[in-house]
XYZ file of C-alpha atoms in Angstrom:
581
model
C 87.732 -23.979 31.031
C 88.862 -27.509 31.907
C 92.214 -28.763 30.628
C 90.534 -32.019 29.557
C 88.313 -30.122 27.125
C 91.414 -29.022 25.182
C 92.125 -32.670 24.359
C 88.626 -33.763 23.349
C 88.942 -36.246 20.497
C 86.906 -37.044 17.418
C 85.433 -40.506 17.038
C 86.529 -42.216 13.810
C 83.116 -43.745 13.215
C 81.496 -40.316 13.572
C 83.961 -38.803 11.097
C 83.258 -41.488 8.498
C 79.500 -41.187 9.037
C 79.563 -37.403 8.652
C 81.627 -37.634 5.449
C 79.237 -40.270 4.079
C 76.244 -38.061 4.802
C 77.967 -35.165 3.046
C 78.572 -32.772 5.926
C 81.048 -30.927 3.795
C 79.461 -27.519 4.096
C 77.984 -27.807 7.533
C 74.490 -28.292 6.115
C 74.489 -31.881 4.861
C 74.635 -31.577 1.091
C 76.947 -30.984 -1.882
C 79.471 -33.822 -1.614
C 82.856 -33.593 -3.302
C 83.237 -35.603 -6.531
C 84.897 -39.030 -6.210
C 86.969 -39.275 -9.392
C 90.587 -40.035 -8.374
C 92.314 -43.416 -8.889
C 95.686 -44.696 -7.645
C 97.269 -43.536 -10.926
C 95.876 -40.027 -10.412
C 97.078 -39.976 -6.803
C 100.575 -41.115 -7.774
C 100.627 -38.415 -10.447
C 99.484 -35.819 -7.887
C 102.267 -36.945 -5.544
C 104.906 -36.695 -8.274
C 103.433 -33.370 -9.360
C 103.824 -32.034 -5.819
C 107.301 -33.423 -5.147
C 109.042 -32.937 -8.512
C 109.039 -29.185 -8.793
C 111.112 -26.324 -7.455
C 113.245 -28.797 -5.482
C 114.552 -30.623 -8.536
C 114.870 -27.573 -10.797
C 116.420 -25.078 -8.381
C 117.246 -26.079 -4.781
C 119.110 -29.228 -5.885
C 121.883 -26.945 -7.166
C 122.458 -25.312 -3.766
C 122.367 -28.711 -2.050
C 125.018 -30.087 -4.454
C 127.137 -26.963 -3.947
C 127.120 -27.426 -0.154
C 127.604 -31.194 -0.008
C 129.262 -32.153 -3.284
C 128.379 -35.537 -4.827
C 127.830 -36.921 -1.310
C 124.562 -34.955 -1.154
C 122.944 -38.129 -2.520
C 123.239 -39.559 1.011
C 121.188 -36.640 2.344
C 118.557 -37.306 -0.336
C 118.492 -40.977 0.637
C 118.338 -40.233 4.391
C 115.571 -37.681 3.849
C 113.698 -40.176 1.674
C 113.968 -42.807 4.421
C 112.647 -40.301 6.996
C 109.823 -39.353 4.644
C 109.232 -43.058 3.937
C 108.629 -43.773 7.626
C 106.279 -40.784 7.745
C 104.583 -41.923 4.515
C 103.769 -45.329 6.039
C 102.207 -43.554 9.032
C 100.283 -41.190 6.747
C 99.143 -44.207 4.757
C 97.677 -45.954 7.818
C 95.884 -42.790 8.917
C 94.610 -42.151 5.394
C 93.321 -45.709 5.229
C 91.740 -45.486 8.689
C 90.257 -41.996 8.334
C 89.717 -41.524 4.562
C 88.417 -37.939 4.696
C 89.898 -34.548 3.780
C 92.085 -32.919 6.397
C 95.382 -34.801 6.262
C 97.492 -34.517 9.447
C 94.912 -32.167 10.991
C 92.164 -34.807 11.027
C 94.613 -37.532 12.077
C 95.776 -35.466 15.074
C 92.150 -34.781 16.071
C 91.633 -38.555 16.324
C 94.937 -39.383 18.054
C 95.695 -36.431 20.360
C 92.669 -34.184 20.640
C 91.484 -30.748 19.603
C 94.299 -28.448 20.755
C 96.967 -30.523 18.981
C 94.727 -30.803 15.901
C 94.399 -27.027 15.815
C 98.167 -26.592 16.170
C 98.841 -28.977 13.278
C 96.091 -27.400 11.167
C 97.651 -24.001 11.738
C 101.087 -25.475 11.105
C 99.942 -26.956 7.783
C 99.473 -23.393 6.560
C 103.288 -23.332 6.522
C 103.464 -26.373 4.274
C 100.694 -25.593 1.805
C 100.181 -21.822 1.776
C 103.625 -20.532 2.755
C 105.234 -23.375 0.812
C 103.332 -22.314 -2.257
C 104.681 -18.791 -1.865
C 108.166 -20.297 -2.271
C 107.048 -22.280 -5.316
C 105.440 -19.197 -6.891
C 108.649 -17.199 -6.396
C 110.689 -20.028 -7.938
C 108.299 -20.202 -10.919
C 108.666 -16.453 -11.360
C 112.473 -16.747 -11.475
C 112.338 -19.344 -14.250
C 109.649 -17.442 -16.135
C 111.588 -14.180 -15.980
C 114.787 -15.868 -17.138
C 112.997 -17.645 -19.982
C 111.203 -14.529 -21.242
C 114.287 -12.323 -20.997
C 116.482 -14.887 -22.805
C 113.830 -15.203 -25.519
C 113.680 -11.420 -25.763
C 117.462 -11.170 -26.147
C 117.477 -13.758 -28.959
C 114.623 -12.050 -30.818
C 116.218 -8.654 -30.270
C 119.430 -9.828 -31.960
C 117.452 -11.054 -34.970
C 114.711 -8.443 -35.325
C 115.631 -5.584 -33.004
C 112.500 -6.058 -30.883
C 112.832 -6.400 -27.097
C 110.216 -7.273 -24.475
C 112.320 -7.886 -21.363
C 110.463 -7.743 -18.056
C 111.759 -4.897 -15.827
C 113.727 -6.482 -12.988
C 111.920 -4.426 -10.335
C 108.757 -6.329 -11.286
C 110.356 -9.775 -10.765
C 111.732 -9.902 -7.184
C 111.180 -8.810 -3.604
C 112.594 -5.600 -2.124
C 114.911 -7.445 0.307
C 116.662 -9.282 -2.522
C 116.938 -6.060 -4.528
C 118.366 -4.133 -1.564
C 120.886 -6.899 -0.805
C 121.972 -6.755 -4.460
C 122.294 -2.965 -4.248
C 124.431 -3.291 -1.108
C 126.637 -5.948 -2.714
C 126.991 -3.899 -5.908
C 127.882 -0.730 -4.023
C 130.579 -2.523 -2.003
C 131.854 -4.183 -5.199
C 132.361 -0.783 -6.836
C 133.885 0.733 -3.684
C 136.455 -2.047 -3.694
C 137.574 -0.872 -7.129
C 135.789 -3.418 -9.311
C 133.748 -2.827 -12.446
C 130.000 -3.191 -12.029
C 129.801 -5.175 -15.302
C 131.795 -7.994 -13.665
C 129.431 -8.336 -10.708
C 127.893 -11.811 -10.271
C 124.749 -11.977 -12.524
C 122.135 -12.516 -9.787
C 123.535 -9.654 -7.694
C 123.743 -7.474 -10.806
C 120.061 -8.045 -11.594
C 119.094 -7.210 -8.015
C 121.282 -4.079 -8.096
C 119.625 -2.894 -11.308
C 116.170 -3.649 -9.900
C 116.851 -1.379 -6.921
C 118.382 1.400 -9.003
C 115.692 1.429 -11.704
C 112.610 0.909 -9.541
C 110.062 3.767 -9.599
C 109.561 5.636 -6.335
C 106.412 6.878 -4.635
C 106.982 9.165 -1.680
C 110.568 7.946 -1.354
C 109.529 4.260 -1.310
C 110.792 2.073 -4.136
C 108.125 -0.035 -5.851
C 109.641 -3.516 -6.110
C 107.428 -6.586 -6.364
C 107.205 -10.017 -7.997
C 104.345 -9.693 -10.492
C 104.784 -13.069 -12.296
C 104.487 -14.871 -8.935
C 101.099 -13.263 -8.307
C 99.820 -13.979 -11.817
C 100.677 -17.699 -11.773
C 98.981 -18.101 -8.368
C 95.806 -16.469 -9.686
C 95.819 -18.732 -12.774
C 96.326 -21.925 -10.751
C 93.687 -20.852 -8.224
C 91.185 -20.515 -11.061
C 91.999 -24.050 -12.310
C 91.560 -25.466 -8.787
C 88.322 -23.512 -8.302
C 86.579 -24.941 -11.364
C 86.971 -28.535 -10.242
C 88.951 -31.620 -9.247
C 88.433 -33.273 -12.641
C 90.069 -30.336 -14.436
C 92.846 -30.229 -11.815
C 93.449 -33.958 -12.318
C 93.771 -33.611 -16.086
C 96.115 -30.630 -15.810
C 98.254 -32.424 -13.212
C 98.533 -35.657 -15.223
C 99.562 -33.786 -18.384
C 102.201 -31.744 -16.534
C 103.606 -34.862 -14.837
C 104.035 -36.672 -18.171
C 105.816 -33.674 -19.724
C 108.252 -33.078 -16.896
C 109.087 -36.770 -16.417
C 109.905 -36.968 -20.124
C 112.205 -33.943 -19.819
C 113.874 -35.280 -16.662
C 114.495 -38.593 -18.444
C 116.107 -36.638 -21.308
C 118.310 -34.729 -18.860
C 119.425 -37.951 -17.142
C 120.259 -39.787 -20.395
C 122.174 -36.880 -21.961
C 123.765 -35.926 -18.653
C 125.024 -39.458 -18.060
C 126.692 -39.346 -21.484
C 128.573 -36.130 -20.618
C 129.346 -37.037 -16.984
C 133.019 -37.108 -15.997
C 133.858 -39.415 -13.028
C 136.714 -37.073 -12.107
C 134.098 -34.559 -10.914
C 133.016 -37.023 -8.218
C 136.432 -36.834 -6.562
C 136.467 -35.917 -3.686
C 133.000 -37.361 -3.086
C 132.359 -35.410 0.136
C 134.546 -32.291 -0.198
C 132.907 -30.434 2.706
C 132.439 -33.406 5.006
C 129.334 -34.343 6.956
C 128.664 -30.718 7.907
C 128.577 -29.675 4.264
C 126.123 -32.433 3.384
C 123.787 -31.486 6.260
C 123.828 -27.790 5.295
C 121.400 -28.679 2.520
C 118.650 -29.988 4.837
C 116.154 -27.200 4.096
C 116.741 -27.383 0.341
C 116.658 -31.185 0.193
C 113.655 -31.609 2.454
C 111.780 -28.921 0.529
C 112.323 -31.135 -2.505
C 110.299 -33.918 -0.834
C 107.407 -31.825 0.448
C 104.170 -32.748 -1.249
C 103.719 -36.514 -1.178
C 101.455 -36.061 1.865
C 99.323 -33.436 0.088
C 97.402 -36.172 -1.724
C 95.918 -37.267 1.615
C 93.806 -34.083 1.534
C 91.931 -35.459 -1.494
C 90.586 -38.513 0.362
C 86.944 -37.597 -0.235
C 87.582 -37.288 -3.958
C 89.101 -40.799 -4.296
C 87.112 -43.710 -5.674
C 88.685 -46.105 -3.151
C 90.643 -44.005 -0.620
C 91.461 -46.800 1.845
C 93.208 -48.815 -0.854
C 94.549 -46.113 -3.184
C 95.843 -43.385 -0.840
C 98.583 -45.545 0.761
C 99.672 -46.815 -2.644
C 99.709 -43.341 -4.199
C 101.903 -41.887 -1.435
C 104.421 -44.722 -1.383
C 104.664 -45.072 -5.182
C 105.254 -41.335 -5.670
C 107.908 -41.221 -2.922
C 109.874 -44.161 -4.392
C 109.792 -42.739 -7.936
C 110.899 -39.277 -6.809
C 113.752 -40.587 -4.636
C 115.256 -42.519 -7.544
C 115.033 -39.436 -9.771
C 116.684 -37.172 -7.149
C 119.634 -39.482 -6.527
C 120.316 -40.049 -10.237
C 119.963 -36.331 -11.035
C 122.322 -35.326 -8.221
C 124.957 -37.712 -9.628
C 124.404 -36.367 -13.152
C 124.715 -32.740 -12.030
C 127.906 -33.281 -10.049
C 129.274 -35.480 -12.842
C 128.759 -32.980 -15.668
C 130.329 -29.996 -13.865
C 132.320 -29.424 -10.702
C 130.063 -29.061 -7.672
C 131.448 -25.562 -6.944
C 129.674 -24.130 -10.003
C 126.205 -25.383 -9.029
C 125.188 -22.573 -6.651
C 122.715 -21.149 -9.171
C 118.935 -20.888 -9.372
C 118.639 -22.983 -12.552
C 121.289 -25.759 -12.266
C 119.692 -28.135 -14.792
C 119.674 -25.462 -17.471
C 123.150 -24.251 -16.516
C 124.930 -27.608 -16.954
C 123.765 -27.788 -20.574
C 124.597 -24.130 -21.222
C 128.110 -24.927 -19.988
C 128.335 -27.706 -22.610
C 126.978 -25.465 -25.380
C 123.708 -27.425 -25.621
C 121.480 -24.346 -25.700
C 118.448 -26.142 -27.104
C 118.448 -28.591 -24.180
C 118.807 -25.658 -21.791
C 115.706 -24.072 -23.343
C 113.707 -27.295 -22.983
C 114.743 -27.552 -19.326
C 113.633 -23.964 -18.691
C 110.189 -24.652 -20.163
C 109.851 -27.900 -18.202
C 110.795 -26.036 -15.009
C 107.840 -23.725 -15.592
C 105.565 -26.745 -16.020
C 107.037 -28.548 -12.996
C 106.645 -25.668 -10.576
C 103.157 -24.908 -11.900
C 102.124 -28.507 -11.142
C 103.387 -28.144 -7.559
C 101.342 -24.984 -7.196
C 98.317 -26.884 -8.464
C 98.565 -29.665 -5.858
C 99.276 -27.358 -2.911
C 96.514 -24.936 -3.925
C 94.194 -27.952 -3.808
C 95.475 -29.032 -0.384
C 95.120 -25.852 1.677
C 91.382 -25.192 1.019
C 90.583 -28.782 2.031
C 92.437 -28.358 5.338
C 90.377 -25.230 6.042
C 87.227 -27.067 4.962
C 87.872 -29.813 7.529
C 88.591 -27.308 10.299
C 85.404 -25.445 9.422
C 83.338 -28.649 9.616
C 84.573 -29.056 13.168
C 83.567 -25.513 14.110
C 87.168 -24.313 14.572
C 86.739 -21.922 11.632
C 83.569 -20.149 10.391
C 81.139 -22.186 8.231
C 81.996 -20.178 5.111
C 85.328 -22.046 4.902
C 83.479 -25.327 4.213
C 81.056 -23.906 1.656
C 80.979 -26.090 -1.493
C 80.333 -24.462 -4.851
C 76.996 -25.810 -6.194
C 78.320 -26.182 -9.744
C 82.028 -26.970 -9.456
C 81.776 -29.014 -6.228
C 84.916 -27.431 -4.755
C 85.411 -25.489 -1.483
C 84.825 -22.117 -3.135
C 85.539 -19.514 -0.441
C 88.532 -21.418 0.962
C 90.014 -21.775 -2.546
C 89.694 -18.054 -3.295
C 91.123 -17.105 0.099
C 94.069 -19.478 -0.430
C 94.791 -17.725 -3.736
C 94.920 -14.370 -1.963
C 96.917 -15.664 1.030
C 99.537 -17.114 -1.339
C 99.473 -14.579 -4.181
C 99.727 -11.286 -2.276
C 102.691 -12.248 -0.016
C 104.451 -13.775 -3.061
C 104.700 -10.221 -4.382
C 106.947 -9.127 -1.522
C 108.474 -12.017 0.487
C 112.056 -13.291 0.353
C 112.551 -16.884 -0.856
C 115.132 -18.003 1.738
C 112.943 -17.197 4.748
C 109.910 -18.832 3.139
C 111.851 -22.025 2.320
C 113.099 -22.468 5.875
C 109.658 -21.897 7.421
C 108.057 -24.373 5.021
C 110.544 -27.134 5.834
C 110.300 -26.851 9.614
C 106.498 -26.625 9.487
C 106.173 -29.746 7.372
C 108.628 -31.747 9.484
C 106.572 -30.870 12.561
C 103.487 -32.292 10.837
C 105.410 -35.487 10.019
C 106.551 -35.833 13.650
C 102.976 -35.586 14.934
C 101.640 -38.074 12.373
C 104.290 -40.642 13.394
C 103.490 -40.017 17.064
C 99.791 -40.369 16.256
C 100.310 -43.909 14.951
C 102.037 -44.803 18.237
C 98.970 -43.509 20.078
C 96.555 -45.460 17.847
C 98.586 -48.670 18.160
C 98.489 -48.454 21.946
C 94.685 -48.246 22.075
C 92.891 -51.464 23.002
C 90.082 -50.699 20.523
C 92.396 -49.908 17.626
C 90.240 -49.016 14.582
C 90.197 -51.245 11.525
C 92.273 -50.207 8.532
C 93.048 -51.758 5.148
C 96.665 -50.654 5.570
C 98.642 -50.888 8.802
C 102.228 -49.938 9.552
C 104.075 -53.246 10.102
C 104.593 -53.773 13.822
C 108.178 -54.398 14.894
C 108.644 -54.431 18.669
C 111.016 -51.592 19.579
C 111.344 -52.524 23.277
C 115.011 -53.456 22.937
C 115.896 -52.254 19.421
C 115.267 -48.550 20.162
C 117.404 -48.449 23.365
C 120.208 -50.334 21.584
C 120.123 -47.846 18.699
C 120.103 -44.961 21.199
C 123.133 -46.265 23.112
C 125.005 -46.997 19.863
C 124.259 -43.475 18.579
C 125.456 -41.823 21.807
C 128.681 -43.850 21.840
C 129.357 -43.095 18.180
C 128.953 -39.335 18.737
C 130.972 -39.458 21.979
C 134.001 -40.981 20.234
C 133.795 -39.354 16.781
C 132.226 -35.950 17.642
C 133.325 -35.305 21.257
C 132.398 -31.590 21.054
C 128.762 -32.320 20.120
C 127.249 -32.723 23.590
C 129.096 -29.814 25.316
C 127.966 -27.538 22.449
C 124.312 -28.240 23.343
C 124.662 -25.833 26.284
C 124.828 -22.819 23.934
C 121.583 -21.030 23.077
C 122.042 -21.283 19.317
C 122.042 -25.090 19.645
C 118.777 -25.377 21.571
C 117.023 -27.181 18.651
C 119.537 -30.026 18.899
C 119.256 -30.059 22.710
C 115.483 -30.360 22.330
C 116.023 -33.225 19.881
C 118.018 -35.205 22.434
C 115.359 -34.616 25.093
C 112.746 -36.045 22.730
C 114.991 -38.996 21.839
C 115.518 -39.865 25.526
C 111.776 -39.680 26.194
C 110.907 -41.810 23.154
C 113.580 -44.379 24.080
C 112.222 -44.764 27.614
C 108.618 -45.036 26.399
C 109.642 -47.545 23.721
C 111.113 -49.787 26.413
C 108.143 -49.404 28.767
C 105.294 -49.532 26.228
C 106.833 -51.645 23.443
C 106.449 -48.954 20.786
C 106.455 -49.986 17.134
C 109.872 -49.407 15.548
C 108.835 -47.770 12.233
C 106.809 -44.850 13.700
C 109.591 -44.297 16.269
C 112.229 -44.114 13.522
C 109.991 -41.748 11.556
C 109.485 -39.475 14.557
C 113.188 -39.400 15.492
C 114.532 -38.938 11.950
C 112.082 -36.126 11.134
C 112.802 -34.393 14.454
C 116.519 -34.685 13.699
C 115.979 -32.868 10.406
C 114.009 -30.206 12.314
C 116.929 -29.804 14.714
C 119.210 -28.951 11.772
C 117.264 -25.704 11.277
C 118.683 -22.530 12.827
C 117.595 -21.228 16.222
C 116.205 -18.081 14.565
C 114.023 -20.187 12.275
C 112.764 -22.118 15.303
C 111.846 -18.831 16.974
C 109.847 -17.728 13.927
C 108.140 -21.117 13.920
C 107.227 -20.912 17.620
C 105.925 -17.345 17.198
C 103.743 -18.566 14.316
C 102.307 -21.342 16.510
C 101.740 -18.801 19.304
C 99.664 -16.618 16.985
C 97.681 -19.713 16.013
C 96.871 -20.466 19.660
C 95.551 -16.922 20.120
C 93.188 -17.472 17.170
C 92.087 -20.834 18.601
C 91.217 -19.452 22.036
C 89.521 -16.423 20.485
C 87.238 -18.447 18.165
C 87.881 -22.156 17.689
C 87.615 -23.345 21.293
C 84.236 -21.684 21.852
C 82.703 -22.754 18.533
C 84.009 -26.313 18.391
C 81.289 -28.818 17.501
C 82.679 -31.219 20.082
C 82.205 -28.543 22.720
C 78.699 -27.757 21.536
C 77.682 -31.415 21.363
C 79.669 -32.358 24.464
C 80.972 -35.410 22.636
C 84.291 -36.488 24.101
C 85.880 -39.813 23.259
C 87.225 -41.446 26.398
C 90.791 -42.648 26.366
């Protein structure tokens, strides 16, 4: 096996020709339907981004950073904006399904494409597990609150047993916290509500052979429902997405208007109570809130005019969502003190605190709609990644099979439903969130790097959208020197701390920054892709060392699968078609 064969690249013209001929199932027939417009794509982007992040994780981010968390939202939006411009050029150049996977195949070669394709499982499939769990939390709270209200009026209760609404780890942690609470001489009734629910779930769960049966049934059911909608067709998915986007934007507008009326400027003082460190603690939660705008690039073959509409859809959706996040963060921290926002349903809570129960109910319902729309977009994205990998021979042909009636990747869609739904029964939300964020950031880093590779090619392919070229030969080194001097004088302990093992992600970040700075000077790299690469890698470096280890283990497993099947069955290997650098 030659090393060069690991980096065999796909030819853009061949990709476009194959897509035009309809090689979507490996047999040359059954094209996907082209029905999406720029409005639909923008709606899909908003549907993917405005979901669990705005209805749940924004509370934790505000709790950690105070009102100053808006700067983290803005910085993350800028990082995502750089990445979005790079995605937009790739989507315009290679307007086929596959997203970052296909782009990496063109820019870097097969082994990197496989790694990013495997990594995208963390964004779409594992990310959807987190969304399903979040949807389940809102659904359980809504149903149980409704049950309590009806029970007071009519004496009828239909509460969902708590052992059917969470994972065993959460329940056990609640049991441990509750036990210690009682041992310290406190009354169990005064235990924090979330811990109390988890404690009761553990205590009341049925046992089989000494094992407690604790699982998240609503999470599984919503995944199965959304999978069915995605399976029956893109047109139906588009309609459902557009309706859900209109509803949740209307509710968010209501929350902002009413919240602004009740906001108290005194709650914004101090603006950054926990300093820079507190703001950056919310990286996983804040970045998770932005995941999704890139998912629309997987629908390229279902767009009427992908080269024009995909770039617009991504950028429009990112701008709209950033404005909403910043305004909502100010409203949340203005209505109540930031210290009370560490809850799973912050938007509902701030109105409960003001006695506006009817608004709280509307927010709860809209949260169900919002998270369901995110599920819809991500459940569409993952099968199309697998379909593209299957076309290339890296996965079996069955993954690219198109349903003769519904014109959707049938097997891949069903498998995605199972891969998301079954783990959602048992997995813990915190671990899933962290893995999703680091996996997606890695994809963004490679897409930005891919644009640098494309721009350096003498035969750069034509594209209707190109990232504006700004020569970084001197700007990047100046920014690097300024950044080092700033840290040296204001954070003198930063660089010595890089020698400790737990800080290896940040040490790796600085190695990458030095390399990119040198190459920018030597090869006159474009500034925007460089800023996108560096800012996204910086956000990756904020993740814990343990999360990095899980991420690297995941990629290692992916490489084993590649060398066991993908390398030997690759169409480029079989056809011996290698694009020369």
